[in-house]
């Protein structure tokens, strides 16, 4: 009753001045009216507070020729009010004596609901107050990572961190806060902030009736407004909408469709980023390192798409938090389980099946998610034309177990375990086996409203084996990598202008590069390559600083050190001679934990953003990364049996320096994103190999490995349509990657010391990805890719010399090219029912890989028998259809 | 043992998608190939001169050579002596020294070739280094099982081993070659028997003393298959030659050996050009293939009894006559067999 009375009085008061003022002279006009008209005419936004503007009369001056700032400065003179600009299209009219916080358009019903008040007016005398909380999924209770929390009035905001946590520091006042995330209904709260407050928000999935295809998990204009660039985020929605080989949605295959990311060819493990080798990508799954990201020689990736939350690839400006690899960081985060109820998904394809099961351990407090995949048939191989292959088998499987729990109000504990196995046996006599076992624990804690920290421990092992158990030369060859990693990271947000992060990291490696042993008393001689031990240490500090509304900087540095330590025997070589087996003069023995060699490096990371207007910006970045471990592989494609090597006395760390520059522009209210980026990358001490290098079980790799200089440069053009029934992207990449090997001695020179293209130098690359939503039940996707054929070293001539009949004379390294590559894939997703009452949802995915059956060359070889000559080999030289059935409950 | 071979095979078969391909021909002229060596023994020494063939042509290995005839081939030593080679009438593109010509240990040699279009080629100087004597040549049978197209194949033969004392404190580089000599006779051949000397086709058997410097070294010098040899008599004399090489010549052969392991797949080690010691006189950028070297030779011989396996496969010329068929021309002239000669070697 009382509130009703008050409301009446307020209305009366509001009406009164209007009535009075209308009677005044005609060359004065109502300020609010001017603001409204101005906004409409000029298509800009002006924030203002009704209480300040109310009743203000200003001179009626025609504003058609004016910019907002000079115009309002003119008409507001004498009113005590002032205009300020946030950027070229957002302005605010403020009372310099009043609070900055303002509320507009009280009549908007959306904003009058959900009013939250913290404290009472005058409760706190602090200049700045803090409001924080968590954003969660209202159905599952999962934390929502990357949800946007924005203060509408200030057009400022932040994204929730990995635990769904946000914290805003504001002057006392009244604000409208919006909480947004892909696929969820946006929530708004009007907050009267008189004291610090905690506001947890639950977001609910949008119902099917809403437009569902949203491909961006960040604010629509994040691409132009974030100083971070040269990074690509893929959410599972996106990955699942891309046509997949054998129906298996694949993180890495999707990444390869992005500009700047390429691969040597089908059936090769790993990927290449901006002219970097496969080993220059740090691949993290829940902070644990993945050394082999492929199943079945690259036909499938190591990540179970059912439980991946999102994958972020940093290829340009790498955040200071990450390091240890020269070219990119692929950070794959798995999702938390459902905290409210048991749920699951399952899918069956022609070769493999996958499932995920999740649910609460303690409702609303802790949850688990289990994901598993397994191949169940040798369908692929059984369709092959030869007996040997039909007798072969390729199998893989992986298992993820992840549990998350809240510890008190402010902490969260996550345990993530991963196991992956691959076995490939050829004609039942030789078996190749590779396995990953990883585990990580992450404890994160909100120390205060401004400080947030995480403590991570991860441990893992990657191993591979070859067993030959028939014939006279039976053997087992095994090798492994063990690592232990500890990391502490903190972020400190003193306000809107700065976001400081810092941390330390230590990784211990133990490599067992090769152990070759006879089996069943066979005649082969055992051979063991010495173990290696290394310790990588790093610390970093970084600040994301919004200098003005137009200009922001992320500046940071990382300092890393690497220690190679014993026990190990290190060869010594003759001075003034190239390192060869014949120039070994002796051996230096190092005992346990004796330091053999240490390296350290300073790694600055800088990136800038300058907004040209509300829709476009220019960005630049500069960064250095050191890499202390190297994949030793002298073949065009990485094989599962290639070994890794730590930097040592002779093999120096790889050091990458990258400069990049980009222009970003959005159109049509951020429905279209476009960008153009150029980069130059220099790789010092990249590992190359002498001509005719011998790498297998080599006990003195330094004799066959060379320090090369790599130069990569390129331009990437990207057009992406985000909204609408048809969405997708078109990208064109021009990139070159060269190596120069010009050592001191003749055997340390390749191609006369001239630069030669890297194995994956493919100058032109065009990708078109599209997704068309035909109806609520059907959607159609396609992708087309074209790239220049990769370089090869092939014979040019053949000759005879004396008793030697067919000698092939090869070209210089990588001087010829295989034919260009192009391929079209299609897929149709059909959801069986949209009724909510059903116990489960299901969908069919029909996909066609290589739709027009292009025989893309993978490699070239020479056949000796009739008809002799050069031949190309196509790994998937035909159309490859498949059907996958998925259910979700 | 090459582990990657298994992988290669796998991908080869997976594919089934193998198609001919054409590379852009790098030029309309294929490089000249000059190869051969002289020794410190008498007997005609051979230098072959020809063109290589483009890799793109569908050619059998045996035809990867287009002879260059009417070339002027000279061997020059570091004392200024010149020896003119004459063209071998039985083998186009092959040039022979006179039978009396022999090199001298310690002297350096090079070959000069002028071909008809006026282009001149020259090798770098190659020193004729001494080689140590073979102490002993012994034989032992071998049996090698392998699986070809799913069928087990057993190959039997004789391995021959040389034993020699490597001279200490100097780098020694060796190459071994072998020849097997046997007699054939056809009943209708009026001119009598022939002697076949089969060479070690496609074999590069080399050694660097390295870790064995100054030691007594035992080394496989020949592997001779037990097989059918048309109408061969049972006596088979194996000749093993131990050659000296310069380090450069050794490295050339070593790289050729490595390159032969190439299969052309993605699991291959990256191959590279192997350059010999020949250059065009007027154009240092012209690619010239092959190698010319000078070697000292030590020879050893052994008789092998069991190497001929002619069970049931004798060319019975008389039988043709008896049955009224016309016998093959071979029955009248054993010189038609490859590597055959009417001259009986004095040591046979």
mmCIF file of C-alpha atoms in Angstrom, chain A residues 264 266-268 297 299 381 384-386 388-389 392 424 426 429-430 432 466 468 472-473 475 477 516 524 577 580-582 584 634-641 690-697 704 751 759 790 792-814 816-819 855 857-878, chain B residues 1-27 29-31 33-37 46 48 51-65 143 145 147-150 173 175-177 199-204 208 210-211 247 251-256 258-260 262-276 287 289-291 338:
data_model
loop_
_atom_site.group_PDB
_atom_site.id
_atom_site.type_symbol
_atom_site.label_atom_id
_atom_site.label_comp_id
_atom_site.label_asym_id
_atom_site.label_seq_id
_atom_site.Cartn_x
_atom_site.Cartn_y
_atom_site.Cartn_z
ATOM 1 C CA UNK A 264 51.004 -32.782 -44.837
ATOM 2 C CA UNK A 266 45.580 -37.543 -45.171
ATOM 3 C CA UNK A 267 46.798 -40.126 -42.775
ATOM 4 C CA UNK A 268 49.517 -38.007 -41.261
ATOM 5 C CA UNK A 297 47.929 -42.496 -38.311
ATOM 6 C CA UNK A 299 42.561 -40.587 -39.410
ATOM 7 C CA UNK A 381 40.844 -52.494 -43.650
ATOM 8 C CA UNK A 384 40.954 -53.439 -48.855
ATOM 9 C CA UNK A 385 41.893 -55.519 -51.846
ATOM 10 C CA UNK A 386 44.865 -57.481 -50.546
ATOM 11 C CA UNK A 388 47.831 -58.856 -46.166
ATOM 12 C CA UNK A 389 45.640 -55.956 -45.374
ATOM 13 C CA UNK A 392 45.712 -56.551 -40.599
ATOM 14 C CA UNK A 424 48.058 -51.487 -35.625
ATOM 15 C CA UNK A 426 50.217 -55.677 -40.156
ATOM 16 C CA UNK A 429 53.252 -60.303 -37.595
ATOM 17 C CA UNK A 430 54.244 -56.771 -36.739
ATOM 18 C CA UNK A 432 52.631 -51.051 -33.674
ATOM 19 C CA UNK A 466 56.808 -52.228 -32.151
ATOM 20 C CA UNK A 468 57.670 -58.390 -34.453
ATOM 21 C CA UNK A 472 64.013 -65.190 -37.302
ATOM 22 C CA UNK A 473 64.434 -61.544 -36.431
ATOM 23 C CA UNK A 475 62.193 -58.014 -31.742
ATOM 24 C CA UNK A 477 61.329 -51.799 -29.905
ATOM 25 C CA UNK A 516 65.561 -52.556 -29.104
ATOM 26 C CA UNK A 524 68.987 -59.493 -33.528
ATOM 27 C CA UNK A 577 85.733 -31.014 -37.720
ATOM 28 C CA UNK A 580 80.631 -37.584 -37.307
ATOM 29 C CA UNK A 581 80.924 -41.003 -35.798
ATOM 30 C CA UNK A 582 84.570 -40.931 -36.889
ATOM 31 C CA UNK A 584 84.199 -38.835 -31.656
ATOM 32 C CA UNK A 634 63.104 -37.130 -41.249
ATOM 33 C CA UNK A 635 60.035 -38.271 -43.107
ATOM 34 C CA UNK A 636 57.414 -36.142 -44.789
ATOM 35 C CA UNK A 637 54.726 -37.337 -42.407
ATOM 36 C CA UNK A 638 55.255 -37.923 -38.740
ATOM 37 C CA UNK A 639 55.145 -41.600 -37.967
ATOM 38 C CA UNK A 640 53.957 -43.097 -34.724
ATOM 39 C CA UNK A 641 57.454 -44.413 -34.087
ATOM 40 C CA UNK A 690 71.917 -33.889 -42.970
ATOM 41 C CA UNK A 691 71.403 -35.454 -46.370
ATOM 42 C CA UNK A 692 70.932 -39.198 -45.879
ATOM 43 C CA UNK A 693 70.510 -38.899 -42.120
ATOM 44 C CA UNK A 694 70.172 -42.066 -40.113
ATOM 45 C CA UNK A 695 67.842 -41.492 -37.192
ATOM 46 C CA UNK A 696 66.544 -44.842 -36.046
ATOM 47 C CA UNK A 697 68.167 -45.915 -32.788
ATOM 48 C CA UNK A 704 72.887 -36.345 -38.168
ATOM 49 C CA UNK A 751 70.877 -27.495 -51.193
ATOM 50 C CA UNK A 759 57.713 -30.306 -46.194
ATOM 51 C CA UNK A 790 53.285 -30.139 -51.013
ATOM 52 C CA UNK A 792 58.759 -33.506 -52.431
ATOM 53 C CA UNK A 793 62.259 -34.621 -53.160
ATOM 54 C CA UNK A 794 61.920 -36.904 -56.143
ATOM 55 C CA UNK A 795 64.276 -38.450 -58.648
ATOM 56 C CA UNK A 796 64.834 -36.412 -61.772
ATOM 57 C CA UNK A 797 67.066 -38.797 -63.697
ATOM 58 C CA UNK A 798 68.062 -42.411 -63.785
ATOM 59 C CA UNK A 799 71.392 -43.756 -64.957
ATOM 60 C CA UNK A 800 73.793 -46.669 -65.100
ATOM 61 C CA UNK A 801 77.346 -46.760 -63.872
ATOM 62 C CA UNK A 802 79.364 -49.899 -64.448
ATOM 63 C CA UNK A 803 77.692 -52.828 -62.746
ATOM 64 C CA UNK A 804 75.131 -50.511 -61.147
ATOM 65 C CA UNK A 805 72.082 -50.549 -63.352
ATOM 66 C CA UNK A 806 69.497 -48.151 -62.024
ATOM 67 C CA UNK A 807 70.760 -45.221 -60.028
ATOM 68 C CA UNK A 808 68.244 -42.505 -59.279
ATOM 69 C CA UNK A 809 69.491 -38.954 -59.174
ATOM 70 C CA UNK A 810 67.301 -36.918 -56.846
ATOM 71 C CA UNK A 811 66.420 -33.280 -56.936
ATOM 72 C CA UNK A 812 67.564 -30.923 -54.229
ATOM 73 C CA UNK A 813 65.467 -31.152 -51.084
ATOM 74 C CA UNK A 814 61.785 -30.373 -51.673
ATOM 75 C CA UNK A 816 59.297 -30.680 -56.832
ATOM 76 C CA UNK A 817 55.621 -30.641 -55.922
ATOM 77 C CA UNK A 818 52.916 -33.228 -55.949
ATOM 78 C CA UNK A 819 49.674 -32.181 -57.672
ATOM 79 C CA UNK A 855 42.507 -38.973 -56.172
ATOM 80 C CA UNK A 857 48.277 -37.441 -54.297
ATOM 81 C CA UNK A 858 49.816 -38.170 -50.952
ATOM 82 C CA UNK A 859 53.245 -39.199 -52.068
ATOM 83 C CA UNK A 860 55.096 -40.218 -55.172
ATOM 84 C CA UNK A 861 57.074 -43.373 -55.734
ATOM 85 C CA UNK A 862 58.738 -45.214 -58.573
ATOM 86 C CA UNK A 863 57.677 -48.610 -59.701
ATOM 87 C CA UNK A 864 60.429 -50.906 -60.956
ATOM 88 C CA UNK A 865 58.216 -53.507 -62.606
ATOM 89 C CA UNK A 866 56.175 -52.957 -65.709
ATOM 90 C CA UNK A 867 54.624 -50.474 -66.206
ATOM 91 C CA UNK A 868 57.525 -48.705 -64.612
ATOM 92 C CA UNK A 869 57.534 -45.005 -63.863
ATOM 93 C CA UNK A 870 56.525 -42.515 -61.263
ATOM 94 C CA UNK A 871 53.217 -43.094 -59.547
ATOM 95 C CA UNK A 872 51.213 -41.120 -57.081
ATOM 96 C CA UNK A 873 49.714 -42.705 -54.059
ATOM 97 C CA UNK A 874 46.347 -41.552 -52.760
ATOM 98 C CA UNK A 875 45.434 -42.466 -49.238
ATOM 99 C CA UNK A 876 41.734 -41.876 -49.588
ATOM 100 C CA UNK A 877 41.426 -41.867 -53.331
ATOM 101 C CA UNK A 878 37.729 -42.433 -53.480
ATOM 102 C CA UNK B 1 66.563 -54.005 -40.496
ATOM 103 C CA UNK B 2 64.325 -51.206 -41.612
ATOM 104 C CA UNK B 3 61.294 -50.817 -39.479
ATOM 105 C CA UNK B 4 59.679 -48.215 -41.623
ATOM 106 C CA UNK B 5 59.429 -50.689 -44.477
ATOM 107 C CA UNK B 6 56.483 -52.272 -42.786
ATOM 108 C CA UNK B 7 54.706 -48.968 -42.624
ATOM 109 C CA UNK B 8 55.498 -48.263 -46.206
ATOM 110 C CA UNK B 9 53.986 -51.507 -47.235
ATOM 111 C CA UNK B 10 50.915 -50.809 -45.193
ATOM 112 C CA UNK B 11 50.227 -47.512 -46.827
ATOM 113 C CA UNK B 12 50.973 -48.893 -50.215
ATOM 114 C CA UNK B 13 48.331 -51.471 -49.793
ATOM 115 C CA UNK B 14 45.772 -49.372 -47.966
ATOM 116 C CA UNK B 15 45.672 -47.101 -50.882
ATOM 117 C CA UNK B 16 45.019 -49.353 -53.783
ATOM 118 C CA UNK B 17 44.760 -45.912 -55.293
ATOM 119 C CA UNK B 18 47.913 -45.776 -57.309
ATOM 120 C CA UNK B 19 48.054 -43.856 -60.529
ATOM 121 C CA UNK B 20 50.815 -42.781 -62.874
ATOM 122 C CA UNK B 21 51.891 -39.215 -62.458
ATOM 123 C CA UNK B 22 53.973 -36.869 -64.566
ATOM 124 C CA UNK B 23 56.408 -34.410 -63.179
ATOM 125 C CA UNK B 24 57.366 -31.447 -65.207
ATOM 126 C CA UNK B 25 60.457 -32.407 -67.092
ATOM 127 C CA UNK B 26 63.228 -30.353 -65.543
ATOM 128 C CA UNK B 27 64.827 -29.731 -68.913
ATOM 129 C CA UNK B 29 68.441 -32.423 -72.049
ATOM 130 C CA UNK B 30 69.271 -35.140 -69.579
ATOM 131 C CA UNK B 31 72.655 -34.941 -67.837
ATOM 132 C CA UNK B 33 76.895 -39.730 -67.168
ATOM 133 C CA UNK B 34 80.556 -40.699 -67.126
ATOM 134 C CA UNK B 35 81.663 -43.591 -64.977
ATOM 135 C CA UNK B 36 84.442 -46.075 -64.673
ATOM 136 C CA UNK B 37 87.752 -46.766 -63.031
ATOM 137 C CA UNK B 46 86.373 -49.347 -68.939
ATOM 138 C CA UNK B 48 81.264 -45.511 -70.032
ATOM 139 C CA UNK B 51 73.090 -39.779 -71.156
ATOM 140 C CA UNK B 52 70.910 -40.493 -68.181
ATOM 141 C CA UNK B 53 67.213 -40.922 -68.876
ATOM 142 C CA UNK B 54 64.492 -38.705 -67.452
ATOM 143 C CA UNK B 55 62.823 -40.208 -64.436
ATOM 144 C CA UNK B 56 59.503 -39.614 -66.111
ATOM 145 C CA UNK B 57 60.129 -42.071 -68.897
ATOM 146 C CA UNK B 58 58.776 -45.537 -68.349
ATOM 147 C CA UNK B 59 62.031 -47.319 -68.541
ATOM 148 C CA UNK B 60 63.400 -50.542 -67.237
ATOM 149 C CA UNK B 61 66.481 -50.287 -65.151
ATOM 150 C CA UNK B 62 68.558 -52.038 -67.775
ATOM 151 C CA UNK B 63 67.901 -49.300 -70.316
ATOM 152 C CA UNK B 64 68.613 -46.286 -68.130
ATOM 153 C CA UNK B 65 71.522 -45.352 -70.350
ATOM 154 C CA UNK B 143 70.185 -70.098 -46.592
ATOM 155 C CA UNK B 145 64.131 -67.360 -46.098
ATOM 156 C CA UNK B 147 58.138 -64.176 -47.884
ATOM 157 C CA UNK B 148 57.241 -62.904 -51.308
ATOM 158 C CA UNK B 149 53.570 -62.409 -52.140
ATOM 159 C CA UNK B 150 52.643 -64.618 -49.224
ATOM 160 C CA UNK B 173 88.497 -47.380 -47.865
ATOM 161 C CA UNK B 175 85.411 -51.896 -52.243
ATOM 162 C CA UNK B 176 84.916 -55.517 -53.229
ATOM 163 C CA UNK B 177 83.776 -56.891 -56.523
ATOM 164 C CA UNK B 199 79.686 -60.122 -62.636
ATOM 165 C CA UNK B 200 78.210 -58.850 -59.377
ATOM 166 C CA UNK B 201 75.305 -56.881 -60.858
ATOM 167 C CA UNK B 202 74.128 -53.955 -58.742
ATOM 168 C CA UNK B 203 76.385 -54.633 -55.802
ATOM 169 C CA UNK B 204 78.090 -51.856 -53.853
ATOM 170 C CA UNK B 208 85.668 -47.774 -44.135
ATOM 171 C CA UNK B 210 87.053 -46.656 -38.921
ATOM 172 C CA UNK B 211 86.821 -48.590 -35.665
ATOM 173 C CA UNK B 247 87.539 -41.190 -49.247
ATOM 174 C CA UNK B 251 81.384 -41.506 -49.808
ATOM 175 C CA UNK B 252 79.875 -41.464 -53.280
ATOM 176 C CA UNK B 253 79.216 -45.188 -53.174
ATOM 177 C CA UNK B 254 77.988 -45.008 -49.611
ATOM 178 C CA UNK B 255 75.358 -42.445 -50.546
ATOM 179 C CA UNK B 256 74.256 -44.456 -53.560
ATOM 180 C CA UNK B 258 71.633 -45.372 -48.879
ATOM 181 C CA UNK B 259 69.604 -43.915 -51.685
ATOM 182 C CA UNK B 260 68.689 -47.353 -52.901
ATOM 183 C CA UNK B 262 64.284 -45.249 -50.873
ATOM 184 C CA UNK B 263 60.812 -46.406 -51.636
ATOM 185 C CA UNK B 264 59.213 -43.082 -52.373
ATOM 186 C CA UNK B 265 56.767 -43.096 -49.501
ATOM 187 C CA UNK B 266 56.093 -40.612 -46.767
ATOM 188 C CA UNK B 267 57.975 -42.788 -44.316
ATOM 189 C CA UNK B 268 61.166 -42.528 -46.317
ATOM 190 C CA UNK B 269 63.999 -40.475 -45.085
ATOM 191 C CA UNK B 270 64.265 -37.385 -47.249
ATOM 192 C CA UNK B 271 66.541 -38.251 -50.170
ATOM 193 C CA UNK B 272 69.106 -35.900 -51.679
ATOM 194 C CA UNK B 273 71.242 -35.540 -54.781
ATOM 195 C CA UNK B 274 74.429 -37.613 -54.918
ATOM 196 C CA UNK B 275 77.082 -35.747 -56.828
ATOM 197 C CA UNK B 276 80.137 -37.475 -58.265
ATOM 198 C CA UNK B 287 75.034 -31.296 -63.823
ATOM 199 C CA UNK B 289 76.582 -37.614 -63.149
ATOM 200 C CA UNK B 290 78.833 -40.553 -62.339
ATOM 201 C CA UNK B 291 82.247 -41.098 -60.820
ATOM 202 C CA UNK B 338 75.838 -62.944 -71.806
#
